[in-house]
Coordinates of C-alpha atoms and ligand atoms in Angstrom, one line a residue:
M5 CA 0.0 0.0 0.0
I6 CA 1.5 3.3 -1.1
D7 CA 1.5 6.1 1.5
Y8 CA 0.5 9.4 -0.1
G9 CA 0.3 11.2 3.2
T10 CA -2.5 12.3 5.5
Y11 CA -4.5 15.4 4.6
E12 CA -7.2 17.5 6.3
N13 CA -8.9 18.5 3.1
L14 CA -8.1 15.8 0.6
L15 CA -9.1 12.2 0.2
I16 CA -7.0 9.8 -1.9
E17 CA -8.2 6.4 -3.2
T18 CA -6.6 4.0 -5.6
R19 CA -8.1 1.6 -8.1
D20 CA -6.4 -1.0 -10.3
P21 CA -4.5 -0.7 -12.6
G22 CA -2.6 2.3 -11.2
I23 CA -5.4 4.8 -11.0
V24 CA -5.3 7.4 -8.2
I25 CA -8.5 9.3 -7.4
L26 CA -7.7 12.6 -5.7
K27 CA -10.8 14.3 -4.1
L28 CA -11.1 17.8 -2.7
N29 CA -12.8 17.3 0.7
R30 CA -14.2 20.6 2.1
P31 CA -17.8 20.0 1.2
K32 CA -19.2 22.5 3.7
A33 CA -17.3 25.2 1.8
L34 CA -18.2 23.6 -1.5
N35 CA -14.5 22.5 -1.8
A36 CA -13.3 26.1 -2.1
L37 CA -9.6 26.4 -2.3
N38 CA -7.9 28.1 0.7
S39 CA -4.2 28.3 1.0
A40 CA -4.0 25.3 3.4
T41 CA -5.8 23.2 0.8
L42 CA -3.6 24.4 -2.0
K43 CA -0.5 23.5 0.0
E44 CA -1.9 20.0 0.6
L45 CA -2.7 19.6 -3.0
G46 CA 0.8 20.7 -4.1
F47 CA 2.3 18.1 -1.7
A48 CA 0.0 15.3 -2.7
L49 CA 0.3 15.9 -6.4
A50 CA 4.1 15.9 -6.1
R51 CA 4.0 12.6 -4.4
I52 CA 1.6 11.1 -6.9
A53 CA 3.7 12.4 -9.8
A54 CA 6.8 10.7 -8.4
E55 CA 5.2 7.3 -7.7
P56 CA 6.1 5.0 -10.6
S57 CA 3.1 2.7 -10.2
V58 CA 0.6 5.5 -10.8
R59 CA -0.7 5.5 -14.4
V60 CA -3.5 8.0 -14.4
L61 CA -4.9 10.6 -11.9
V62 CA -8.6 11.3 -11.6
F63 CA -9.2 14.7 -9.9
T64 CA -12.7 15.3 -8.4
G65 CA -14.7 16.8 -5.5
E66 CA -16.3 15.1 -2.5
G67 CA -19.9 15.7 -1.9
E68 CA -23.1 16.0 -4.0
K69 CA -22.7 19.6 -5.0
A70 CA -19.3 20.8 -6.0
F71 CA -16.1 19.9 -7.8
I72 CA -14.5 23.2 -6.5
A73 CA -16.5 26.4 -6.0
G74 CA -13.4 28.5 -6.6
A75 CA -10.7 30.0 -4.5
D76 CA -11.8 30.7 -1.0
I77 CA -13.4 34.1 -0.9
T78 CA -13.4 34.2 2.9
E79 CA -9.6 34.1 2.8
M80 CA -9.1 36.3 -0.3
K81 CA -11.3 39.2 0.9
D82 CA -8.6 40.6 3.2
L83 CA -5.5 39.9 1.2
S84 CA -2.9 42.6 0.5
P85 CA -1.5 42.9 -3.1
S86 CA 1.6 41.0 -2.2
D87 CA -0.4 38.3 -0.4
G88 CA -2.6 38.2 -3.5
V89 CA 0.4 37.4 -5.7
Y90 CA 1.5 34.6 -3.2
F91 CA -2.0 33.2 -3.1
S92 CA -2.2 33.1 -6.9
Q93 CA 1.3 31.5 -7.1
L94 CA 0.1 28.7 -4.7
G95 CA -2.8 28.0 -7.1
H96 CA -0.5 28.1 -10.1
E97 CA 1.9 25.6 -8.5
V98 CA -1.0 23.1 -8.3
A99 CA -2.3 23.9 -11.8
K100 CA 1.1 23.5 -13.2
L101 CA 1.6 20.1 -11.6
L102 CA -1.8 18.9 -13.0
E103 CA -0.8 20.2 -16.4
T104 CA 2.8 19.1 -16.6
M105 CA 3.2 16.0 -14.5
P106 CA 4.0 13.3 -17.1
K107 CA 1.0 11.1 -15.9
P108 CA -2.3 11.9 -17.6
T109 CA -4.7 13.9 -15.4
I110 CA -8.5 13.7 -15.8
A111 CA -10.8 16.3 -14.2
A112 CA -14.0 14.5 -13.2
V113 CA -16.3 17.6 -12.6
N114 CA -19.1 16.5 -10.4
G115 CA -20.8 19.8 -9.6
F116 CA -19.9 23.5 -9.3
A117 CA -16.5 24.3 -10.9
L118 CA -16.4 28.1 -10.6
G119 CA -13.4 30.4 -10.8
G120 CA -10.4 28.4 -9.5
G121 CA -12.6 25.3 -10.0
T122 CA -12.8 25.7 -13.7
E123 CA -9.1 26.7 -13.7
M124 CA -8.1 23.5 -12.0
A125 CA -10.2 21.5 -14.4
I126 CA -8.7 23.1 -17.5
S127 CA -5.2 22.4 -16.1
C128 CA -5.9 18.7 -16.4
D129 CA -5.4 16.9 -19.7
F130 CA -9.2 16.7 -20.3
I131 CA -12.5 17.2 -18.5
L132 CA -15.3 14.7 -18.0
A133 CA -18.5 16.2 -16.6
S134 CA -21.5 14.9 -14.6
E135 CA -24.8 16.3 -15.7
K136 CA -24.7 18.4 -12.5
A137 CA -21.5 20.2 -13.5
V138 CA -21.6 24.0 -13.7
F139 CA -18.6 25.9 -15.0
G140 CA -17.7 29.5 -15.0
Q141 CA -15.2 32.3 -14.3
P142 CA -17.1 34.7 -12.1
E143 CA -14.1 36.6 -10.9
V144 CA -14.9 40.0 -12.5
G145 CA -18.1 40.0 -10.4
L146 CA -15.9 39.9 -7.3
G147 CA -13.7 42.8 -8.5
I148 CA -10.8 40.5 -9.5
I149 CA -9.6 38.4 -12.4
P150 CA -9.0 34.7 -12.8
G151 CA -5.8 33.9 -10.7
F152 CA -5.1 30.2 -11.3
G153 CA -4.5 30.3 -15.1
G154 CA -7.8 31.1 -16.6
T155 CA -6.5 34.1 -18.5
F156 CA -4.3 31.8 -20.6
R157 CA -5.7 28.3 -20.3
L158 CA -9.4 28.8 -21.0
A159 CA -8.9 29.9 -24.6
R160 CA -7.1 26.6 -25.3
Y161 CA -10.2 24.7 -24.5
V162 CA -12.9 27.0 -25.9
G163 CA -11.2 29.4 -28.3
F164 CA -10.2 33.1 -27.7
P165 CA -13.6 34.9 -28.3
R166 CA -15.6 32.4 -26.2
A167 CA -13.0 32.5 -23.4
K168 CA -13.2 36.3 -23.4
E169 CA -17.0 36.2 -23.4
L170 CA -17.0 33.8 -20.4
I171 CA -14.4 35.8 -18.4
F172 CA -15.9 39.2 -19.2
T173 CA -19.5 38.2 -18.3
G174 CA -18.7 35.7 -15.5
R175 CA -21.8 33.7 -16.6
R176 CA -22.2 30.1 -15.5
I177 CA -22.6 27.3 -18.0
K178 CA -24.1 23.9 -17.5
A179 CA -22.6 20.6 -18.6
D180 CA -24.4 20.4 -22.0
E181 CA -23.2 23.8 -23.1
A182 CA -19.7 23.0 -21.8
K183 CA -19.6 20.0 -24.0
A184 CA -21.0 22.0 -27.0
I185 CA -18.1 24.5 -26.7
G186 CA -15.4 21.9 -26.2
L187 CA -14.8 22.6 -22.5
C188 CA -15.7 19.0 -21.4
L189 CA -15.4 15.9 -23.6
E190 CA -18.4 14.0 -22.3
V191 CA -21.4 14.4 -20.0
Y192 CA -22.5 11.5 -17.8
P193 CA -25.4 10.8 -15.5
A194 CA -24.6 11.9 -11.9
E195 CA -25.4 8.4 -10.6
G196 CA -22.2 6.3 -11.1
F197 CA -20.3 9.3 -12.6
L198 CA -17.0 8.6 -10.8
D199 CA -17.0 5.0 -12.0
Q200 CA -17.5 6.2 -15.6
A201 CA -14.5 8.5 -15.2
V202 CA -12.5 5.6 -13.8
E203 CA -13.4 3.5 -16.9
V204 CA -11.9 6.2 -19.1
A205 CA -8.8 6.3 -16.9
K206 CA -8.5 2.5 -17.2
A207 CA -8.5 2.7 -21.0
I208 CA -5.4 4.9 -20.7
A209 CA -3.9 2.9 -17.9
L210 CA -3.9 -0.3 -20.0
Q211 CA -1.7 1.3 -22.7
S212 CA 2.1 1.5 -22.5
A213 CA 2.7 4.0 -19.6
S214 CA 6.0 5.1 -21.1
A215 CA 4.5 5.8 -24.5
V216 CA 1.5 7.7 -22.9
Q217 CA 3.7 9.8 -20.8
K218 CA 6.0 10.6 -23.7
A219 CA 3.0 11.6 -25.8
K220 CA 1.8 14.0 -23.0
V221 CA 5.1 15.6 -22.5
L222 CA 5.6 16.2 -26.2
M223 CA 2.1 17.4 -26.9
N224 CA 2.5 20.0 -24.1
E225 CA 6.0 21.0 -25.3
F226 CA 4.9 21.4 -28.9
S227 CA 2.0 23.6 -28.1
E228 CA 0.3 24.9 -25.1
T229 CA 2.8 25.2 -22.3
T230 CA 5.1 27.5 -24.3
G231 CA 6.0 30.4 -22.1
L232 CA 4.1 29.0 -19.1
N233 CA 6.2 30.7 -16.4
M234 CA 5.9 34.1 -18.0
K235 CA 2.1 33.7 -18.3
I236 CA 1.9 32.6 -14.6
D237 CA 4.0 35.5 -13.5
G238 CA 1.9 38.0 -15.5
E239 CA -1.4 36.7 -14.2
A240 CA -0.2 36.3 -10.5
H241 CA 1.0 40.0 -10.4
A242 CA -2.1 41.4 -12.1
F243 CA -4.3 39.3 -9.7
G244 CA -2.3 40.6 -6.7
R245 CA -2.6 44.3 -7.8
L246 CA -6.4 44.1 -7.7
M247 CA -6.4 43.1 -4.0
T248 CA -7.4 46.1 -1.7
S249 CA -9.1 47.8 -4.7
H250 CA -12.5 49.3 -4.1
D251 CA -14.2 46.7 -6.4
Q252 CA -12.4 43.7 -4.8
R253 CA -13.5 44.8 -1.4
E254 CA -17.0 45.5 -2.6
G255 CA -17.3 42.4 -4.7
M256 CA -16.1 40.0 -2.0
G257 CA -17.9 41.8 0.8
A258 CA -21.1 41.5 -1.2
F259 CA -20.6 37.8 -1.6
M260 CA -20.1 37.3 2.2
E261 CA -23.1 39.5 2.9
K262 CA -25.2 37.7 0.3
R263 CA -26.1 40.8 -1.7
K264 CA -25.3 42.4 -5.1
P265 CA -22.1 44.4 -5.4
A266 CA -22.0 48.1 -6.3
F267 CA -18.9 48.6 -8.4
Q268 CA -17.2 51.9 -9.1
G269 CA -15.7 53.0 -12.4
L270 CA -12.1 52.6 -13.5
Q271 CA -10.6 55.4 -11.4
A272 CA -11.1 53.5 -8.1
S273 CA -10.5 50.0 -9.5
E274 CA -6.8 49.3 -8.9
G275 CA -5.4 48.5 -5.4
S276 CA -2.1 49.9 -4.0
K277 CA 0.9 48.6 -5.9
Ligands
CAA302 N1 -15.2 30.6 -1.1 C1 -15.6 30.5 0.2 N2 -16.7 30.0 0.6 C2 -17.6 29.5 -0.4 C3 -17.2 29.6 -1.8 C4 -16.0 30.2 -2.1 N3 -15.5 30.3 -3.4 N4 -18.2 29.1 -2.5 C5 -19.2 28.7 -1.6 N5 -18.7 28.9 -0.4 C6 -19.5 28.7 0.9 C7 -20.6 29.6 1.1 O1 -20.1 30.9 1.6 C8 -21.5 28.9 2.0 O2 -21.0 29.0 3.3 P1 -22.0 29.2 4.6 O3 -22.8 27.9 4.6 O4 -21.1 29.3 5.7 O5 -22.8 30.4 4.3 C9 -21.3 27.4 1.6 O6 -20.1 27.4 0.8 C10 -22.5 27.0 0.7 O7 -22.6 27.9 -0.4 P2 -24.0 28.6 -0.8 O8 -24.8 28.7 0.4 O9 -23.6 29.9 -1.5 O10 -24.5 27.5 -1.8 P3 -25.5 27.8 -3.0 O11 -26.0 26.5 -3.5 O12 -26.6 28.8 -2.6 O13 -24.6 28.5 -4.1 C11 -22.6 28.7 -5.5 C12 -23.5 27.7 -4.7 C13 -23.4 29.2 -6.7 C14 -21.4 27.9 -5.9 C15 -22.2 29.9 -4.6 O14 -21.7 29.3 -3.3 C16 -21.1 30.7 -5.1 O15 -21.4 31.6 -6.0 N6 -19.9 30.6 -4.7 C17 -18.8 31.4 -5.1 C18 -18.4 31.0 -6.5 C19 -17.3 32.0 -6.9 O16 -17.4 33.2 -7.1 N7 -16.1 31.4 -7.2 C20 -14.9 32.1 -7.7 C21 -14.1 32.6 -6.6 S1 -12.8 33.7 -7.1 C22 -11.6 32.7 -7.7 O17 -11.7 31.5 -7.8 C23 -10.3 33.4 -8.0 C24 -9.3 32.7 -8.7 O18 -9.3 32.5 -9.9 C25 -8.1 32.3 -8.0

């Protein structure tokens, strides 16, 4: 039995042949990503990536409702600009591991995948969705921007104009639309969804692991991950600069108080540098 560590906010299961199921486990907060959870994820993913017997990773959320309802707004609402950069970098570390670890990673999106939730899903090699999945990048409605890779990864899934439309409006999309625009590959009934995702993982796990891993590394290298560190840096700093802005305080305060935000114009929008 391989020891992947003990975590407060993660569950890890294994299935033959060589499939690891990594579950976010903060269902009361709809699996929102706070910095403690991001650190646990970074640690667990590094261990999974280094374990030779692992063929495929399936990444999902515990509970009926959510894959990941985004970065944790309770924690983000009081961040300074420099804390904002650091918080974004923590998320980027996790997203980068999902994207670049040589083993295939499948996002099994079982419910809400908003903000950082969609961003973690699009960092995986592909997305399978339950009929209950809901995707979206609602950050601009909180006075911030996507901070875990949405500004450069979403367009790779759905094309540039659609990515802009989704990020600029922050609208939520359901599983069927997500499939129609190429965000997820397939939509499955909620009942038995994880088993369906594991079946897909098995079809990969039965192939030559060395050939599959080589294919992943080359496909990334030849296309999408070009300039990854520069993109991460650009997004993390832009994300941090918006912390302490009027609109960030108003947007996140409104979420906490369960009311609609009243945003200001451009003059008041950027936080202290
Ligand atoms: N952060 C912190 N807590 C969250 C959360 C989040 N992102 N999403 C949900 N929760 C909490 C709620 O505050 C609530 O807690 P309480 O029971 O203590 O009040 C609990 O989870 C259940 O949520 P709701 O009562 O709101 O459940 P709902 O079914 O009415 O709505 C939802 C579900 C539509 C997902 C709604 O919770 C929601 O809109 N969540 C926020 C989604 C969001 O804006 N995500 C993006 C965050 S920004 C980001 O991710 C930045 C980045 O790129 C790094």
